[in-house]
Coordinates of C-alpha atoms (C1' of nucleotides) in Angstrom, one line a residue:
Chain A
X1 CA -106.9 -58.2 73.4
X2 CA -109.2 -56.1 71.3
X3 CA -107.8 -53.4 69.0
X4 CA -108.7 -50.8 71.6
X5 CA -105.7 -51.7 73.8
X6 CA -103.4 -51.7 70.8
X7 CA -104.3 -48.1 70.0
X8 CA -103.8 -47.3 73.7
X9 CA -100.3 -48.8 73.6
X10 CA -99.4 -46.6 70.7
X11 CA -100.7 -43.5 72.4
X12 CA -98.6 -44.3 75.5
X13 CA -95.6 -44.6 73.3
X14 CA -96.1 -41.3 71.6
X15 CA -96.8 -39.6 74.9
X16 CA -93.2 -40.3 75.8
X17 CA -92.1 -37.7 73.3
X18 CA -94.6 -35.0 73.9
X19 CA -98.0 -34.4 75.5
X20 CA -100.8 -35.2 73.1
X21 CA -104.2 -33.7 73.5
X22 CA -107.4 -35.7 73.0
X23 CA -108.2 -34.0 69.7
X24 CA -104.8 -34.6 68.3
X25 CA -104.9 -38.2 69.2
X26 CA -108.2 -38.6 67.6
X27 CA -106.8 -37.1 64.4
X28 CA -104.0 -39.6 64.4
X29 CA -106.2 -42.6 65.3
X30 CA -108.4 -41.9 62.3
X31 CA -105.4 -42.4 60.1
X32 CA -104.4 -45.7 61.6
X33 CA -105.1 -49.0 59.9
X34 CA -104.6 -52.2 61.9
X35 CA -103.0 -55.0 60.0
X36 CA -101.7 -58.5 60.9
X37 CA -98.7 -60.2 59.3
X38 CA -97.6 -63.8 59.4
X39 CA -94.1 -64.9 60.3
X40 CA -92.0 -64.5 57.2
X41 CA -94.2 -61.9 55.5
X42 CA -92.6 -58.9 53.8
X43 CA -93.7 -55.5 54.8
X44 CA -91.3 -53.5 52.6
X45 CA -89.6 -54.9 49.6
X46 CA -86.3 -53.7 48.1
X47 CA -86.9 -51.5 45.1
X48 CA -90.3 -50.4 46.2
X49 CA -91.3 -47.2 47.8
X50 CA -92.1 -47.5 51.5
X51 CA -95.4 -45.7 51.6
X52 CA -96.4 -46.3 55.2
X53 CA -94.9 -46.5 58.6
X54 CA -96.1 -49.1 61.1
X55 CA -96.4 -49.1 64.8
X56 CA -95.4 -52.5 65.9
X57 CA -97.8 -53.7 68.6
X58 CA -96.6 -57.3 68.9
X59 CA -94.2 -59.6 67.1
X60 CA -90.7 -59.0 65.8
X61 CA -89.6 -57.2 62.7
X62 CA -86.2 -57.1 61.0
X63 CA -84.9 -54.6 58.5
X64 CA -82.2 -55.8 56.2
X65 CA -80.6 -55.3 52.9
X66 CA -78.3 -57.1 50.5
X67 CA -74.6 -56.2 50.0
X68 CA -72.2 -58.4 48.1
X69 CA -74.9 -61.1 48.1
X70 CA -75.1 -61.0 51.9
X71 CA -77.9 -60.0 54.1
X72 CA -77.1 -57.1 56.4
X73 CA -79.4 -56.4 59.3
X74 CA -80.0 -52.7 59.9
X75 CA -82.0 -53.1 63.0
X76 CA -84.7 -55.2 64.8
X77 CA -87.9 -54.1 66.3
X78 CA -89.7 -56.1 68.9
X79 CA -93.2 -55.5 70.1
X80 CA -92.1 -54.8 73.6
X81 CA -90.1 -51.8 72.4
X82 CA -93.2 -50.2 71.1
X83 CA -91.8 -48.4 68.2
X84 CA -92.2 -47.8 64.5
X85 CA -91.0 -50.0 61.8
X86 CA -90.4 -49.3 58.1
X87 CA -87.6 -48.4 55.8
X88 CA -87.1 -44.9 57.2
X89 CA -84.7 -43.8 54.5
X90 CA -87.2 -44.7 51.8
X91 CA -90.2 -43.3 53.7
X92 CA -88.5 -40.1 54.6
X93 CA -86.6 -39.4 51.3
X94 CA -89.4 -40.8 49.1
X95 CA -87.0 -43.0 47.1
X96 CA -87.2 -46.7 46.4
X97 CA -86.1 -48.7 49.4
X98 CA -82.8 -50.5 49.4
X99 CA -84.0 -52.3 52.4
X100 CA -86.4 -55.2 53.1
X101 CA -88.6 -55.4 56.1
X102 CA -89.9 -58.7 57.2
X103 CA -91.4 -60.3 60.2
X104 CA -89.7 -63.0 62.3
X105 CA -92.9 -63.8 64.2
X106 CA -96.6 -63.2 63.6
X107 CA -97.0 -59.4 64.1
X108 CA -99.6 -56.8 64.5
X109 CA -99.2 -53.3 63.2
X110 CA -101.0 -50.0 63.1
X111 CA -100.3 -48.5 59.7
X112 CA -100.0 -44.8 58.9
X113 CA -99.6 -43.8 55.3
X114 CA -97.1 -41.2 54.2
X115 CA -99.9 -39.0 52.8
X116 CA -101.9 -39.5 56.0
X117 CA -98.9 -38.4 58.1
X118 CA -98.3 -35.3 56.0
X119 CA -102.0 -34.4 56.4
X120 CA -101.6 -34.8 60.2
X121 CA -98.6 -32.5 60.1
X122 CA -100.4 -29.8 58.2
X123 CA -103.5 -30.0 60.4
X124 CA -101.8 -30.0 63.8
X125 CA -98.7 -28.2 65.0
X126 CA -98.6 -30.5 68.0
X127 CA -98.2 -33.5 65.8
X128 CA -95.6 -31.7 63.7
X129 CA -93.7 -31.1 66.9
X130 CA -94.1 -34.8 67.8
X131 CA -92.6 -35.7 64.5
X132 CA -89.7 -33.4 65.0
X133 CA -89.0 -34.8 68.5
X134 CA -89.1 -38.3 67.3
X135 CA -86.8 -37.6 64.4
X136 CA -84.4 -35.8 66.8
X137 CA -84.5 -38.7 69.2
X138 CA -83.7 -41.2 66.4
X139 CA -80.9 -39.1 65.2
X140 CA -79.3 -39.1 68.7
X141 CA -79.8 -42.8 68.9
X142 CA -78.1 -43.4 65.6
X143 CA -75.1 -41.2 66.7
X144 CA -74.7 -43.5 69.6
X145 CA -74.7 -46.5 67.3
X146 CA -72.0 -44.8 65.2
X147 CA -69.9 -44.4 68.3
X148 CA -70.3 -48.0 69.3
X149 CA -69.5 -49.3 65.8
X150 CA -66.5 -47.1 65.5
X151 CA -64.9 -47.7 68.8
X152 CA -66.3 -50.7 70.7
X153 CA -64.9 -54.1 70.0
X154 CA -67.3 -56.7 68.9
X155 CA -67.7 -58.3 72.3
X156 CA -68.9 -55.0 73.8
X157 CA -71.3 -54.4 70.9
X158 CA -72.6 -57.9 71.7
X159 CA -73.3 -57.0 75.3
X160 CA -74.8 -53.7 74.3
X161 CA -77.1 -55.6 71.9
X162 CA -78.2 -57.9 74.8
X163 CA -79.3 -54.8 76.7
X164 CA -81.0 -53.1 73.8
X165 CA -82.9 -56.3 72.7
X166 CA -83.2 -58.5 75.8
X167 CA -84.3 -62.0 74.9
X168 CA -83.6 -61.5 71.2
X169 CA -80.8 -64.2 71.2
X170 CA -83.5 -66.7 72.0
X171 CA -86.0 -65.4 69.5
X172 CA -84.2 -65.0 66.2
X173 CA -81.5 -66.9 64.2
X174 CA -78.1 -65.8 65.4
X175 CA -76.8 -65.0 62.0
X176 CA -79.3 -62.1 61.8
X177 CA -77.9 -60.7 65.0
X178 CA -74.3 -61.3 63.7
X179 CA -75.0 -59.1 60.7
X180 CA -76.6 -56.5 62.9
X181 CA -73.4 -56.4 65.0
X182 CA -71.3 -56.2 61.8
X183 CA -69.6 -59.5 62.3
X184 CA -69.8 -63.0 60.8
X185 CA -71.9 -65.8 62.5
X186 CA -68.7 -67.6 63.2
X187 CA -67.3 -64.6 65.1
X188 CA -70.5 -64.3 67.1
X189 CA -70.2 -68.0 68.0
X190 CA -66.7 -67.4 69.3
X191 CA -67.8 -64.3 71.2
X192 CA -70.6 -66.2 72.9
X193 CA -68.3 -69.0 73.8
X194 CA -65.8 -66.6 75.3
X195 CA -68.6 -64.7 77.2
X196 CA -70.0 -68.0 78.5
X197 CA -66.5 -69.0 79.8
X198 CA -66.2 -65.7 81.7
X199 CA -69.6 -66.3 83.3
X200 CA -68.4 -69.1 85.4
Chain B
X1 CA -68.3 -9.1 53.2
X2 CA -70.8 -7.5 55.5
X3 CA -73.0 -9.5 57.8
X4 CA -75.8 -9.2 55.3
X5 CA -74.4 -11.8 53.0
X6 CA -73.7 -14.2 55.8
X7 CA -77.4 -14.1 56.8
X8 CA -78.3 -14.7 53.1
X9 CA -76.0 -17.7 53.0
X10 CA -77.9 -19.2 55.9
X11 CA -81.2 -18.5 54.4
X12 CA -80.2 -20.3 51.2
X13 CA -79.1 -23.2 53.2
X14 CA -82.4 -23.5 55.0
X15 CA -84.4 -23.1 51.8
X16 CA -82.9 -26.4 50.7
X17 CA -85.1 -28.1 53.2
X18 CA -88.3 -26.2 52.9
X19 CA -89.7 -23.0 51.4
X20 CA -89.4 -20.2 54.0
X21 CA -91.6 -17.2 53.8
X22 CA -90.3 -13.7 54.4
X23 CA -92.0 -13.3 57.8
X24 CA -90.7 -16.7 59.0
X25 CA -87.2 -15.8 57.9
X26 CA -87.4 -12.4 59.8
X27 CA -88.4 -14.3 62.9
X28 CA -85.4 -16.5 62.6
X29 CA -83.1 -13.6 61.7
X30 CA -84.1 -11.7 64.9
X31 CA -82.8 -14.6 67.0
X32 CA -79.4 -14.9 65.3
X33 CA -76.3 -13.5 66.9
X34 CA -73.2 -13.3 64.8
X35 CA -70.0 -14.3 66.5
X36 CA -66.4 -14.7 65.5
X37 CA -64.0 -17.3 66.8
X38 CA -60.3 -17.6 66.5
X39 CA -58.4 -20.7 65.5
X40 CA -58.2 -23.0 68.5
X41 CA -61.2 -21.5 70.3
X42 CA -63.6 -23.9 72.0
X43 CA -67.3 -23.5 71.2
X44 CA -68.6 -26.3 73.4
X45 CA -66.7 -27.9 76.2
X46 CA -67.1 -31.4 77.6
X47 CA -69.3 -31.5 80.7
X48 CA -71.1 -28.3 79.8
X49 CA -74.6 -27.9 78.3
X50 CA -74.6 -27.0 74.7
X51 CA -77.1 -24.1 74.8
X52 CA -76.9 -22.9 71.2
X53 CA -76.5 -24.1 67.7
X54 CA -74.3 -22.3 65.2
X55 CA -74.6 -21.8 61.5
X56 CA -71.0 -22.0 60.2
X57 CA -70.4 -19.3 57.7
X58 CA -66.7 -19.6 57.3
X59 CA -63.9 -21.5 58.8
X60 CA -63.6 -25.1 60.0
X61 CA -65.0 -26.8 63.1
X62 CA -64.3 -30.1 64.6
X63 CA -66.4 -32.1 67.1
X64 CA -64.5 -34.6 69.1
X65 CA -64.5 -36.4 72.4
X66 CA -62.2 -38.4 74.6
X67 CA -62.2 -42.2 74.9
X68 CA -59.5 -44.1 76.6
X69 CA -57.4 -41.0 76.7
X70 CA -57.7 -40.6 72.9
X71 CA -59.4 -37.9 70.9
X72 CA -62.1 -39.3 68.6
X73 CA -63.4 -37.0 65.9
X74 CA -67.2 -37.2 65.5
X75 CA -67.3 -35.0 62.5
X76 CA -66.0 -31.9 60.8
X77 CA -67.8 -28.9 59.5
X78 CA -66.3 -26.6 56.9
X79 CA -67.8 -23.3 55.9
X80 CA -68.3 -24.4 52.4
X81 CA -70.8 -27.0 53.5
X82 CA -73.0 -24.4 55.1
X83 CA -74.4 -26.3 57.9
X84 CA -74.9 -26.2 61.6
X85 CA -72.3 -27.0 64.3
X86 CA -72.8 -27.9 67.9
X87 CA -72.9 -31.0 70.1
X88 CA -76.3 -32.1 68.8
X89 CA -76.7 -34.8 71.4
X90 CA -76.3 -32.3 74.2
X91 CA -78.3 -29.6 72.5
X92 CA -81.2 -31.9 71.7
X93 CA -81.3 -34.0 74.8
X94 CA -80.4 -31.1 77.2
X95 CA -77.7 -33.1 78.9
X96 CA -74.1 -32.1 79.5
X97 CA -72.0 -32.6 76.4
X98 CA -69.5 -35.4 76.2
X99 CA -68.1 -33.8 73.1
X100 CA -65.9 -30.8 72.5
X101 CA -66.3 -28.4 69.6
X102 CA -63.4 -26.3 68.5
X103 CA -62.3 -24.4 65.5
X104 CA -59.4 -25.4 63.3
X105 CA -59.4 -22.0 61.5
X106 CA -60.8 -18.6 62.3
X107 CA -64.5 -19.0 61.9
X108 CA -67.7 -17.0 61.8
X109 CA -71.0 -18.3 63.1
X110 CA -74.6 -17.2 63.5
X111 CA -75.7 -18.4 66.9
X112 CA -79.2 -19.5 67.7
X113 CA -80.0 -20.3 71.3
X114 CA -82.0 -23.3 72.4
X115 CA -84.6 -21.1 74.0
X116 CA -84.7 -18.9 70.9
X117 CA -85.2 -21.9 68.8
X118 CA -88.1 -23.3 70.9
X119 CA -89.7 -19.9 70.7
X120 CA -89.5 -20.0 66.9
X121 CA -91.0 -23.5 66.9
X122 CA -93.9 -22.3 68.9
X123 CA -94.5 -19.2 66.9
X124 CA -94.3 -20.7 63.4
X125 CA -95.5 -24.1 62.2
X126 CA -93.4 -23.6 59.1
X127 CA -90.2 -23.4 61.2
X128 CA -91.3 -26.4 63.2
X129 CA -91.6 -28.2 60.0
X130 CA -88.2 -27.1 58.9
X131 CA -86.8 -28.4 62.1
X132 CA -88.4 -31.8 61.5
X133 CA -87.1 -32.0 58.0
X134 CA -83.6 -31.2 59.1
X135 CA -83.7 -33.8 61.8
X136 CA -85.0 -36.4 59.4
X137 CA -82.3 -35.5 56.9
X138 CA -79.6 -35.8 59.5
X139 CA -81.0 -39.1 60.6
X140 CA -80.9 -40.5 57.1
X141 CA -77.3 -39.2 56.7
X142 CA -76.2 -40.9 59.9
X143 CA -77.7 -44.2 58.8
X144 CA -75.5 -44.0 55.7
X145 CA -72.5 -43.4 57.9
X146 CA -73.5 -46.5 60.0
X147 CA -73.5 -48.5 56.8
X148 CA -70.1 -47.3 55.7
X149 CA -68.5 -47.9 59.1
X150 CA -70.0 -51.3 59.3
X151 CA -69.2 -52.6 55.8
X152 CA -66.6 -50.5 53.9
X153 CA -62.9 -51.1 54.5
X154 CA -60.9 -48.2 55.7
X155 CA -59.6 -47.3 52.2
X156 CA -63.1 -46.9 50.9
X157 CA -64.1 -44.8 53.9
X158 CA -61.0 -42.7 53.1
X159 CA -62.2 -42.1 49.6
X160 CA -65.7 -41.3 50.8
X161 CA -64.3 -38.8 53.2
X162 CA -62.4 -37.1 50.4
X163 CA -65.7 -36.6 48.6
X164 CA -67.6 -35.5 51.6
X165 CA -64.8 -33.0 52.7
X166 CA -62.9 -32.0 49.6
X167 CA -59.7 -30.3 50.5
X168 CA -59.8 -31.3 54.1
X169 CA -56.6 -33.3 53.9
X170 CA -54.7 -30.2 53.2
X171 CA -56.5 -28.1 55.8
X172 CA -56.3 -30.1 59.1
X173 CA -53.9 -32.4 60.8
X174 CA -54.2 -35.9 59.5
X175 CA -54.6 -37.6 62.9
X176 CA -57.9 -35.8 63.3
X177 CA -59.1 -37.3 60.1
X178 CA -57.8 -40.7 61.1
X179 CA -59.9 -40.7 64.2
X180 CA -62.9 -39.6 62.2
X181 CA -62.3 -42.6 59.9
X182 CA -62.0 -44.9 62.9
X183 CA -58.4 -45.8 62.3
X184 CA -54.9 -44.9 63.6
X185 CA -52.8 -42.2 62.0
X186 CA -50.3 -44.9 61.0
X187 CA -53.0 -46.7 59.1
X188 CA -54.1 -43.5 57.4
X189 CA -50.6 -42.9 56.3
X190 CA -50.3 -46.4 54.8
X191 CA -53.6 -46.0 53.1
X192 CA -52.6 -42.7 51.5
X193 CA -49.3 -44.3 50.4
X194 CA -51.2 -47.1 48.7
X195 CA -53.7 -44.7 47.2
X196 CA -50.9 -42.5 45.8
X197 CA -49.3 -45.6 44.3
X198 CA -52.5 -46.5 42.4
X199 CA -52.8 -43.0 41.0
X200 CA -49.8 -43.4 38.8
Chain C
dA1 C1' -90.3 -91.2 62.3
dT2 C1' -87.3 -90.1 58.7
dA3 C1' -85.4 -87.2 55.6
dA4 C1' -84.2 -82.6 54.2
dT5 C1' -82.9 -78.1 55.3
dT6 C1' -81.3 -74.7 58.0
dT7 C1' -78.6 -73.1 61.7
dC8 C1' -74.8 -73.3 64.9
dT9 C1' -70.3 -74.5 66.2
dT10 C1' -65.4 -75.7 65.6
dA11 C1' -61.0 -75.6 63.2
dT12 C1' -57.5 -73.8 60.0
dC13 C1' -55.7 -70.2 57.5
dA14 C1' -55.5 -65.4 55.6
dT15 C1' -55.7 -60.5 56.2
dA16 C1' -56.7 -55.8 57.7
dC17 C1' -55.6 -53.1 61.1
dA18 C1' -53.6 -52.0 65.8
dT19 C1' -49.6 -51.5 68.6
dC20 C1' -45.0 -50.4 69.6
dA21 C1' -40.8 -48.2 68.3
dA22 C1' -37.7 -45.5 65.5
dT23 C1' -36.8 -41.9 62.2
dG24 C1' -37.6 -37.9 59.5
dC25 C1' -39.7 -33.3 58.9
dA26 C1' -41.7 -28.9 59.7
dG27 C1' -43.2 -24.7 62.4
dG28 C1' -42.6 -21.7 66.6
dG29 C1' -39.9 -19.7 70.2
dC30 C1' -35.5 -18.4 71.9
Chain D
dG1 C1' -29.3 -19.3 63.4
dC2 C1' -30.7 -23.6 66.7
dC3 C1' -33.5 -26.4 69.5
dC4 C1' -37.8 -28.0 70.9
dT5 C1' -42.2 -30.1 70.1
dG6 C1' -45.8 -32.1 67.6
dC7 C1' -46.8 -34.6 63.4
dA8 C1' -46.1 -37.8 59.5
dT9 C1' -44.0 -41.8 57.9
dT10 C1' -42.0 -46.4 58.0
dG11 C1' -41.0 -51.1 59.7
dA12 C1' -41.7 -55.1 62.8
dT13 C1' -44.9 -57.6 65.2
dG14 C1' -49.4 -58.9 67.4
dT15 C1' -54.3 -59.7 67.4
dA16 C1' -59.1 -59.7 66.2
dT17 C1' -61.9 -60.9 62.8
dG18 C1' -63.0 -62.7 58.0
dA19 C1' -63.0 -66.7 54.7
dT20 C1' -63.5 -71.3 53.9
dA21 C1' -64.8 -75.8 55.0
dA22 C1' -66.8 -79.5 57.5
dG23 C1' -69.4 -81.6 61.0
dA24 C1' -73.1 -81.3 64.8
dA25 C1' -77.4 -79.7 66.2
dA26 C1' -81.9 -78.1 65.6
dT27 C1' -85.8 -77.1 62.9
dT28 C1' -89.0 -78.0 59.2
dA29 C1' -91.1 -80.8 55.7
dT30 C1' -92.5 -85.3 54.0

DNA sequence: ATAATTTCTTATCATACATCAATGCAGGGC
DNA sequence: GCCCTGCATTGATGTATGATAAGAAATTAT
C-alpha cells in the first residue's frame, strides 16, 4: 500500500475523463502532495479560503455548512468513489468558504494547490481540457441533483442515495445523511421503517 | 440593429469570464450562425440530440421536460441575461435530450455547433480555458440553486426568482414559473396573494 | 464496568404545500 | 358580437414532513 498505488488510482480516475499522456501526468504528479487525516479532522474551515483540492484515496469526507444553527450536508465523498474533495465554490470562486469539510474516517488525500493547478492549466492544454470536462461533468451531475430535489419525494431520494453511496448508511451517522437528503433525522427514521416494512 | 451589435453583445458576455484576444474572438465569430425563432418555436426537442448551443440575443427561452405527464421548467433564459441556451445535459453528454427548449417570444440566437466548439477548443487554449471557466461558473450557480431548493420555503424561492428574472412574472404564463419553483400554480397564486398583502 | 454522551427511534401535534373542484377572466376564432 | 379554450384564482380537504419532546440504543469516555 505504498504511495505509488495511490497515485495510480488517481491517474485511473482522471483517465475516465480524457486520455492523459505520460508527460502531462508527470506534470500533475509533481504538484501532488500526499497527506493523511485523522477521523474528525477538518480539511476546510468555514470563513477560510479553500486553497487546495484533494483527491480522496481512502476514507470518507463530508462537506457541510451551518444554516439556522443546523448542519446541512452538501455531499459526501468516499474513497471508493475516487473523486476530489474540497469546498468547490470557495476553491473556484476564490472566496472564503461557507462550508466545512471534515473526515468521518481516517483518510488519505493527494493535495493539489490552486496555484499549482493554474500552473498546470497554463502549461498543458490537455490538462486544461481535463479541467473543463470535469467541470462539465459535475455541472451535469448537479443538474440531476436539482431534478431529484425538486420532484422526487424523500423516499425516492433515499433510494437514490443508497445507490450513489452504497454502504454509507452503515458508515456514517444517519443525521448527516438526513441533512444531505434535505429532511430531518426523524423523517429519515420513518422512511427507513417504511422501506423495511416493504422489504418483507 | 444589425447583426454587428449582436455579435458584440456576445463578445461582452464572454469577456466577463476571461480576456479574449482579437484573434480568438475572430475564430469564434466564424463559427457563429445567426438564427431567428418565432414565439412558440422549438429549439431542442425531447429525444433528439442537442447539437448546438445558442447565445440568446433577444427574446425569452424556456427549458422544460415532462414528468408524470406534467411539464417541469428547468430554467428560463431572457435576452437581457445574455447567456447561452440549450439542453446542456444533452449537449455536454452527447445523449438524446430529455428536455425541450422553446421560445416564449420571438428570439434571436447566435448558434455554435458542437463540432464547431470542439474545433475551437482544439485550436485555442484561451477558448478552452473560457469553456472551463464557464462550466465552473455554472456549476457554482447550480450548487446555489440546490441550496435554495433544499432549504428555502417556496415564498423565499419566489422572491429569489423575482431577483433572478426581473419582469418575468409579466412576460410568461405563471404556471411555467410555478413549475420552475417546484410548486403548483395554485400555490404560486396564494404566495403572490400573500406577498401583495404584505406590500401594503 | 459504569457513567456520560451521542445517536436513533417513536409519538404527538403543527404546518406548508398538494390535490381536487368550482368559479372568474381574458384572448382568439367564428 | 359570442363562444370556446386555456389560465388564474379561491376554497375545502388531504398528506408528507417539520417541530418538539421523551425514551431506547449505541458509542465513547472515565
